[in-house]
Amino acid sequence: MSAVLARRWLGVILLVIGLDQITKAYFHTQFQPGERVNVLPFFDWILTYNTGAAFSFLATAGGWQRWFFVALAIVVSAWCWRWLQREHDVRIQLALALIIGGALGNVIDRLWLGKVIDFVLVYWAPWNWYYPAFNVADSAISIGAVLMLWSAFFAARPGQGNGQA
């Protein structure tokens, strides 16, 4: 990968981290834990903290999970960065940059607070269905994962190009 491309993807990673940290700082300072503001009939702002991983996995594990998730995110981010540098498909490169940015955004929270700040709540009240609260970093990781799957299922066939950068 050229230095120009590496800077492009580093820029995407830093943009994700920046947006994530700015939004988290806002909710951390302007909301009280559990405070909820309705935006749409299926969407609220809410301040919650998660000591676990996705869907509060290991949230009540006693504290060791903080360092486990920090180490895991750093290892995964390093692995993704190495992959990104060797990858030629721009869709995969974007997916990896989103995953790295999201993972490191949540690492910053874990190092700073010992937990991750979440503030987006999506739900469907008529069915009493609530999706766990999430944040910009979680969204970037999810979009990156979906983009990876999309790229795997809809890979360019020989002769069609592959979105190379």
PDB file of N, CA and C in Angstrom, residues 79-149:
ATOM      1  N   TRP A  79      -4.037  -6.380  13.835  1.00  0.00           N
ATOM      2  CA  TRP A  79      -4.229  -7.399  12.794  1.00  0.00           C
ATOM      3  C   TRP A  79      -4.965  -6.801  11.599  1.00  0.00           C
ATOM      4  N   CYS A  80      -6.022  -6.035  11.864  1.00  0.00           N
ATOM      5  CA  CYS A  80      -6.782  -5.380  10.784  1.00  0.00           C
ATOM      6  C   CYS A  80      -5.918  -4.373  10.030  1.00  0.00           C
ATOM      7  N   TRP A  81      -5.057  -3.641  10.732  1.00  0.00           N
ATOM      8  CA  TRP A  81      -4.184  -2.664  10.073  1.00  0.00           C
ATOM      9  C   TRP A  81      -3.217  -3.362   9.116  1.00  0.00           C
ATOM     10  N   ARG A  82      -2.657  -4.482   9.566  1.00  0.00           N
ATOM     11  CA  ARG A  82      -1.755  -5.236   8.688  1.00  0.00           C
ATOM     12  C   ARG A  82      -2.501  -5.750   7.465  1.00  0.00           C
ATOM     13  N   TRP A  83      -3.712  -6.240   7.674  1.00  0.00           N
ATOM     14  CA  TRP A  83      -4.529  -6.731   6.568  1.00  0.00           C
ATOM     15  C   TRP A  83      -4.847  -5.574   5.606  1.00  0.00           C
ATOM     16  N   LEU A  84      -5.242  -4.442   6.168  1.00  0.00           N
ATOM     17  CA  LEU A  84      -5.594  -3.273   5.367  1.00  0.00           C
ATOM     18  C   LEU A  84      -4.439  -2.878   4.461  1.00  0.00           C
ATOM     19  N   GLN A  85      -3.221  -2.945   4.967  1.00  0.00           N
ATOM     20  CA  GLN A  85      -2.050  -2.539   4.186  1.00  0.00           C
ATOM     21  C   GLN A  85      -1.767  -3.482   3.015  1.00  0.00           C
ATOM     22  N   ARG A  86      -2.222  -4.730   3.126  1.00  0.00           N
ATOM     23  CA  ARG A  86      -1.992  -5.703   2.048  1.00  0.00           C
ATOM     24  C   ARG A  86      -3.196  -5.848   1.116  1.00  0.00           C
ATOM     25  N   GLU A  87      -4.333  -5.367   1.547  1.00  0.00           N
ATOM     26  CA  GLU A  87      -5.589  -5.536   0.805  1.00  0.00           C
ATOM     27  C   GLU A  87      -5.647  -4.583  -0.387  1.00  0.00           C
ATOM     28  N   HIS A  88      -6.242  -5.061  -1.489  1.00  0.00           N
ATOM     29  CA  HIS A  88      -6.375  -4.237  -2.686  1.00  0.00           C
ATOM     30  C   HIS A  88      -7.813  -3.818  -2.951  1.00  0.00           C
ATOM     31  N   ASP A  89      -8.767  -4.486  -2.341  1.00  0.00           N
ATOM     32  CA  ASP A  89     -10.181  -4.165  -2.549  1.00  0.00           C
ATOM     33  C   ASP A  89     -10.554  -2.990  -1.635  1.00  0.00           C
ATOM     34  N   VAL A  90     -10.978  -1.890  -2.225  1.00  0.00           N
ATOM     35  CA  VAL A  90     -11.278  -0.676  -1.464  1.00  0.00           C
ATOM     36  C   VAL A  90     -12.431  -0.899  -0.482  1.00  0.00           C
ATOM     37  N   ARG A  91     -13.357  -1.801  -0.813  1.00  0.00           N
ATOM     38  CA  ARG A  91     -14.476  -2.083   0.111  1.00  0.00           C
ATOM     39  C   ARG A  91     -13.961  -2.735   1.395  1.00  0.00           C
ATOM     40  N   ILE A  92     -13.037  -3.652   1.243  1.00  0.00           N
ATOM     41  CA  ILE A  92     -12.449  -4.325   2.414  1.00  0.00           C
ATOM     42  C   ILE A  92     -11.598  -3.332   3.196  1.00  0.00           C
ATOM     43  N   GLN A  93     -10.855  -2.492   2.494  1.00  0.00           N
ATOM     44  CA  GLN A  93     -10.040  -1.480   3.175  1.00  0.00           C
ATOM     45  C   GLN A  93     -10.927  -0.561   4.013  1.00  0.00           C
ATOM     46  N   LEU A  94     -12.038  -0.103   3.441  1.00  0.00           N
ATOM     47  CA  LEU A  94     -12.964   0.750   4.184  1.00  0.00           C
ATOM     48  C   LEU A  94     -13.528   0.010   5.390  1.00  0.00           C
ATOM     49  N   ALA A  95     -13.927  -1.228   5.196  1.00  0.00           N
ATOM     50  CA  ALA A  95     -14.469  -2.025   6.298  1.00  0.00           C
ATOM     51  C   ALA A  95     -13.453  -2.147   7.435  1.00  0.00           C
ATOM     52  N   LEU A  96     -12.214  -2.432   7.086  1.00  0.00           N
ATOM     53  CA  LEU A  96     -11.169  -2.578   8.096  1.00  0.00           C
ATOM     54  C   LEU A  96     -10.908  -1.258   8.813  1.00  0.00           C
ATOM     55  N   ALA A  97     -10.896  -0.150   8.083  1.00  0.00           N
ATOM     56  CA  ALA A  97     -10.686   1.161   8.711  1.00  0.00           C
ATOM     57  C   ALA A  97     -11.825   1.473   9.684  1.00  0.00           C
ATOM     58  N   LEU A  98     -13.060   1.163   9.316  1.00  0.00           N
ATOM     59  CA  LEU A  98     -14.196   1.397  10.218  1.00  0.00           C
ATOM     60  C   LEU A  98     -14.089   0.538  11.475  1.00  0.00           C
ATOM     61  N   ILE A  99     -13.710  -0.705  11.301  1.00  0.00           N
ATOM     62  CA  ILE A  99     -13.568  -1.615  12.451  1.00  0.00           C
ATOM     63  C   ILE A  99     -12.459  -1.130  13.384  1.00  0.00           C
ATOM     64  N   ILE A 100     -11.332  -0.736  12.823  1.00  0.00           N
ATOM     65  CA  ILE A 100     -10.219  -0.239  13.643  1.00  0.00           C
ATOM     66  C   ILE A 100     -10.639   1.024  14.394  1.00  0.00           C
ATOM     67  N   GLY A 101     -11.239   1.983  13.692  1.00  0.00           N
ATOM     68  CA  GLY A 101     -11.667   3.225  14.335  1.00  0.00           C
ATOM     69  C   GLY A 101     -12.655   2.977  15.461  1.00  0.00           C
ATOM     70  N   GLY A 102     -13.619   2.091  15.211  1.00  0.00           N
ATOM     71  CA  GLY A 102     -14.598   1.774  16.250  1.00  0.00           C
ATOM     72  C   GLY A 102     -13.973   1.071  17.441  1.00  0.00           C
ATOM     73  N   ALA A 103     -13.121   0.108  17.171  1.00  0.00           N
ATOM     74  CA  ALA A 103     -12.480  -0.635  18.264  1.00  0.00           C
ATOM     75  C   ALA A 103     -11.636   0.299  19.131  1.00  0.00           C
ATOM     76  N   LEU A 104     -10.858   1.175  18.494  1.00  0.00           N
ATOM     77  CA  LEU A 104     -10.011   2.085  19.268  1.00  0.00           C
ATOM     78  C   LEU A 104     -10.829   3.163  19.983  1.00  0.00           C
ATOM     79  N   GLY A 105     -11.950   3.572  19.393  1.00  0.00           N
ATOM     80  CA  GLY A 105     -12.842   4.513  20.087  1.00  0.00           C
ATOM     81  C   GLY A 105     -13.338   3.943  21.403  1.00  0.00           C
ATOM     82  N   ASN A 106     -13.706   2.679  21.395  1.00  0.00           N
ATOM     83  CA  ASN A 106     -14.173   2.050  22.633  1.00  0.00           C
ATOM     84  C   ASN A 106     -13.018   1.777  23.596  1.00  0.00           C
ATOM     85  N   VAL A 107     -11.820   1.526  23.062  1.00  0.00           N
ATOM     86  CA  VAL A 107     -10.643   1.342  23.926  1.00  0.00           C
ATOM     87  C   VAL A 107     -10.388   2.616  24.734  1.00  0.00           C
ATOM     88  N   ILE A 108     -10.515   3.751  24.098  1.00  0.00           N
ATOM     89  CA  ILE A 108     -10.293   5.028  24.798  1.00  0.00           C
ATOM     90  C   ILE A 108     -11.227   5.131  25.998  1.00  0.00           C
ATOM     91  N   ASP A 109     -12.495   4.775  25.817  1.00  0.00           N
ATOM     92  CA  ASP A 109     -13.447   4.805  26.946  1.00  0.00           C
ATOM     93  C   ASP A 109     -13.014   3.860  28.058  1.00  0.00           C
ATOM     94  N   ARG A 110     -12.636   2.655  27.679  1.00  0.00           N
ATOM     95  CA  ARG A 110     -12.256   1.658  28.695  1.00  0.00           C
ATOM     96  C   ARG A 110     -11.035   2.125  29.486  1.00  0.00           C
ATOM     97  N   LEU A 111     -10.078   2.735  28.800  1.00  0.00           N
ATOM     98  CA  LEU A 111      -8.895   3.229  29.500  1.00  0.00           C
ATOM     99  C   LEU A 111      -9.226   4.440  30.366  1.00  0.00           C
ATOM    100  N   TRP A 112     -10.078   5.319  29.882  1.00  0.00           N
ATOM    101  CA  TRP A 112     -10.422   6.565  30.565  1.00  0.00           C
ATOM    102  C   TRP A 112     -11.402   6.342  31.712  1.00  0.00           C
ATOM    103  N   LEU A 113     -12.477   5.581  31.444  1.00  0.00           N
ATOM    104  CA  LEU A 113     -13.549   5.420  32.436  1.00  0.00           C
ATOM    105  C   LEU A 113     -13.680   4.006  33.003  1.00  0.00           C
ATOM    106  N   GLY A 114     -13.099   3.042  32.319  1.00  0.00           N
ATOM    107  CA  GLY A 114     -13.287   1.654  32.728  1.00  0.00           C
ATOM    108  C   GLY A 114     -14.559   1.059  32.169  1.00  0.00           C
ATOM    109  N   LYS A 115     -15.250   1.803  31.328  1.00  0.00           N
ATOM    110  CA  LYS A 115     -16.503   1.355  30.716  1.00  0.00           C
ATOM    111  C   LYS A 115     -16.736   2.171  29.457  1.00  0.00           C
ATOM    112  N   VAL A 116     -17.658   1.704  28.619  1.00  0.00           N
ATOM    113  CA  VAL A 116     -17.942   2.359  27.345  1.00  0.00           C
ATOM    114  C   VAL A 116     -19.227   3.180  27.472  1.00  0.00           C
ATOM    115  N   ILE A 117     -19.185   4.386  26.945  1.00  0.00           N
ATOM    116  CA  ILE A 117     -20.353   5.275  26.940  1.00  0.00           C
ATOM    117  C   ILE A 117     -21.235   4.912  25.749  1.00  0.00           C
ATOM    118  N   ASP A 118     -22.511   4.653  26.025  1.00  0.00           N
ATOM    119  CA  ASP A 118     -23.502   4.393  24.981  1.00  0.00           C
ATOM    120  C   ASP A 118     -24.595   5.438  25.094  1.00  0.00           C
ATOM    121  N   PHE A 119     -25.177   5.834  23.943  1.00  0.00           N
ATOM    122  CA  PHE A 119     -26.165   6.907  24.000  1.00  0.00           C
ATOM    123  C   PHE A 119     -27.272   6.829  22.957  1.00  0.00           C
ATOM    124  N   VAL A 120     -27.262   5.829  22.097  1.00  0.00           N
ATOM    125  CA  VAL A 120     -28.310   5.671  21.093  1.00  0.00           C
ATOM    126  C   VAL A 120     -29.196   4.497  21.511  1.00  0.00           C
ATOM    127  N   LEU A 121     -30.498   4.748  21.599  1.00  0.00           N
ATOM    128  CA  LEU A 121     -31.446   3.690  21.963  1.00  0.00           C
ATOM    129  C   LEU A 121     -32.501   3.592  20.868  1.00  0.00           C
ATOM    130  N   VAL A 122     -32.597   2.423  20.264  1.00  0.00           N
ATOM    131  CA  VAL A 122     -33.577   2.141  19.218  1.00  0.00           C
ATOM    132  C   VAL A 122     -34.524   1.086  19.773  1.00  0.00           C
ATOM    133  N   TYR A 123     -35.816   1.286  19.530  1.00  0.00           N
ATOM    134  CA  TYR A 123     -36.803   0.373  20.112  1.00  0.00           C
ATOM    135  C   TYR A 123     -38.093   0.386  19.300  1.00  0.00           C
ATOM    136  N   TRP A 124     -38.953  -0.559  19.588  1.00  0.00           N
ATOM    137  CA  TRP A 124     -40.283  -0.622  19.013  1.00  0.00           C
ATOM    138  C   TRP A 124     -41.249  -0.870  20.174  1.00  0.00           C
ATOM    139  N   ALA A 125     -41.799   0.230  20.699  1.00  0.00           N
ATOM    140  CA  ALA A 125     -42.626   0.187  21.911  1.00  0.00           C
ATOM    141  C   ALA A 125     -43.849  -0.731  21.795  1.00  0.00           C
ATOM    142  N   PRO A 126     -44.558  -0.765  20.646  1.00  0.00           N
ATOM    143  CA  PRO A 126     -45.745  -1.636  20.603  1.00  0.00           C
ATOM    144  C   PRO A 126     -45.439  -3.105  20.903  1.00  0.00           C
ATOM    145  N   TRP A 127     -44.245  -3.539  20.610  1.00  0.00           N
ATOM    146  CA  TRP A 127     -43.852  -4.927  20.884  1.00  0.00           C
ATOM    147  C   TRP A 127     -42.943  -5.031  22.109  1.00  0.00           C
ATOM    148  N   ASN A 128     -42.705  -3.911  22.782  1.00  0.00           N
ATOM    149  CA  ASN A 128     -41.811  -3.871  23.933  1.00  0.00           C
ATOM    150  C   ASN A 128     -40.418  -4.423  23.572  1.00  0.00           C
ATOM    151  N   TRP A 129     -39.936  -4.054  22.368  1.00  0.00           N
ATOM    152  CA  TRP A 129     -38.639  -4.499  21.871  1.00  0.00           C
ATOM    153  C   TRP A 129     -37.651  -3.346  21.964  1.00  0.00           C
ATOM    154  N   TYR A 130     -36.528  -3.591  22.638  1.00  0.00           N
ATOM    155  CA  TYR A 130     -35.473  -2.588  22.798  1.00  0.00           C
ATOM    156  C   TYR A 130     -34.146  -3.191  22.376  1.00  0.00           C
ATOM    157  N   TYR A 131     -33.455  -2.505  21.470  1.00  0.00           N
ATOM    158  CA  TYR A 131     -32.114  -2.913  21.083  1.00  0.00           C
ATOM    159  C   TYR A 131     -31.157  -2.311  22.114  1.00  0.00           C
ATOM    160  N   PRO A 132     -30.111  -3.019  22.517  1.00  0.00           N
ATOM    161  CA  PRO A 132     -29.176  -2.441  23.490  1.00  0.00           C
ATOM    162  C   PRO A 132     -28.605  -1.112  23.013  1.00  0.00           C
ATOM    163  N   ALA A 133     -28.439  -0.178  23.925  1.00  0.00           N
ATOM    164  CA  ALA A 133     -27.883   1.138  23.581  1.00  0.00           C
ATOM    165  C   ALA A 133     -26.497   0.965  22.967  1.00  0.00           C
ATOM    166  N   PHE A 134     -26.161   1.875  22.065  1.00  0.00           N
ATOM    167  CA  PHE A 134     -24.871   1.801  21.373  1.00  0.00           C
ATOM    168  C   PHE A 134     -24.351   3.195  21.092  1.00  0.00           C
ATOM    169  N   ASN A 135     -23.216   3.273  20.379  1.00  0.00           N
ATOM    170  CA  ASN A 135     -22.541   4.547  20.129  1.00  0.00           C
ATOM    171  C   ASN A 135     -21.966   4.583  18.714  1.00  0.00           C
ATOM    172  N   VAL A 136     -21.245   5.636  18.378  1.00  0.00           N
ATOM    173  CA  VAL A 136     -20.652   5.781  17.045  1.00  0.00           C
ATOM    174  C   VAL A 136     -19.640   4.665  16.774  1.00  0.00           C
ATOM    175  N   ALA A 137     -18.817   4.335  17.753  1.00  0.00           N
ATOM    176  CA  ALA A 137     -17.812   3.279  17.572  1.00  0.00           C
ATOM    177  C   ALA A 137     -18.485   1.949  17.261  1.00  0.00           C
ATOM    178  N   ASP A 138     -19.520   1.619  18.010  1.00  0.00           N
ATOM    179  CA  ASP A 138     -20.253   0.370  17.761  1.00  0.00           C
ATOM    180  C   ASP A 138     -20.848   0.372  16.355  1.00  0.00           C
ATOM    181  N   SER A 139     -21.377   1.518  15.938  1.00  0.00           N
ATOM    182  CA  SER A 139     -21.955   1.634  14.593  1.00  0.00           C
ATOM    183  C   SER A 139     -20.895   1.424  13.526  1.00  0.00           C
ATOM    184  N   ALA A 140     -19.706   2.006  13.713  1.00  0.00           N
ATOM    185  CA  ALA A 140     -18.623   1.843  12.739  1.00  0.00           C
ATOM    186  C   ALA A 140     -18.196   0.383  12.637  1.00  0.00           C
ATOM    187  N   ILE A 141     -18.083  -0.290  13.777  1.00  0.00           N
ATOM    188  CA  ILE A 141     -17.718  -1.713  13.777  1.00  0.00           C
ATOM    189  C   ILE A 141     -18.776  -2.518  13.045  1.00  0.00           C
ATOM    190  N   SER A 142     -20.038  -2.242  13.322  1.00  0.00           N
ATOM    191  CA  SER A 142     -21.135  -2.980  12.685  1.00  0.00           C
ATOM    192  C   SER A 142     -21.179  -2.733  11.183  1.00  0.00           C
ATOM    193  N   ILE A 143     -21.043  -1.482  10.774  1.00  0.00           N
ATOM    194  CA  ILE A 143     -21.042  -1.159   9.340  1.00  0.00           C
ATOM    195  C   ILE A 143     -19.839  -1.818   8.667  1.00  0.00           C
ATOM    196  N   GLY A 144     -18.685  -1.796   9.322  1.00  0.00           N
ATOM    197  CA  GLY A 144     -17.501  -2.463   8.774  1.00  0.00           C
ATOM    198  C   GLY A 144     -17.719  -3.957   8.611  1.00  0.00           C
ATOM    199  N   ALA A 145     -18.337  -4.589   9.598  1.00  0.00           N
ATOM    200  CA  ALA A 145     -18.600  -6.032   9.524  1.00  0.00           C
ATOM    201  C   ALA A 145     -19.584  -6.352   8.396  1.00  0.00           C
ATOM    202  N   VAL A 146     -20.634  -5.547   8.258  1.00  0.00           N
ATOM    203  CA  VAL A 146     -21.609  -5.759   7.182  1.00  0.00           C
ATOM    204  C   VAL A 146     -20.943  -5.558   5.825  1.00  0.00           C
ATOM    205  N   LEU A 147     -20.097  -4.550   5.714  1.00  0.00           N
ATOM    206  CA  LEU A 147     -19.383  -4.308   4.464  1.00  0.00           C
ATOM    207  C   LEU A 147     -18.454  -5.473   4.121  1.00  0.00           C
ATOM    208  N   MET A 148     -17.827  -6.053   5.132  1.00  0.00           N
ATOM    209  CA  MET A 148     -16.984  -7.235   4.920  1.00  0.00           C
ATOM    210  C   MET A 148     -17.816  -8.392   4.378  1.00  0.00           C
ATOM    211  N   LEU A 149     -18.970  -8.634   5.017  1.00  0.00           N
ATOM    212  CA  LEU A 149     -19.848  -9.713   4.556  1.00  0.00           C
ATOM    213  C   LEU A 149     -20.350  -9.435   3.147  1.00  0.00           C
TER     214      LEU A 149
END
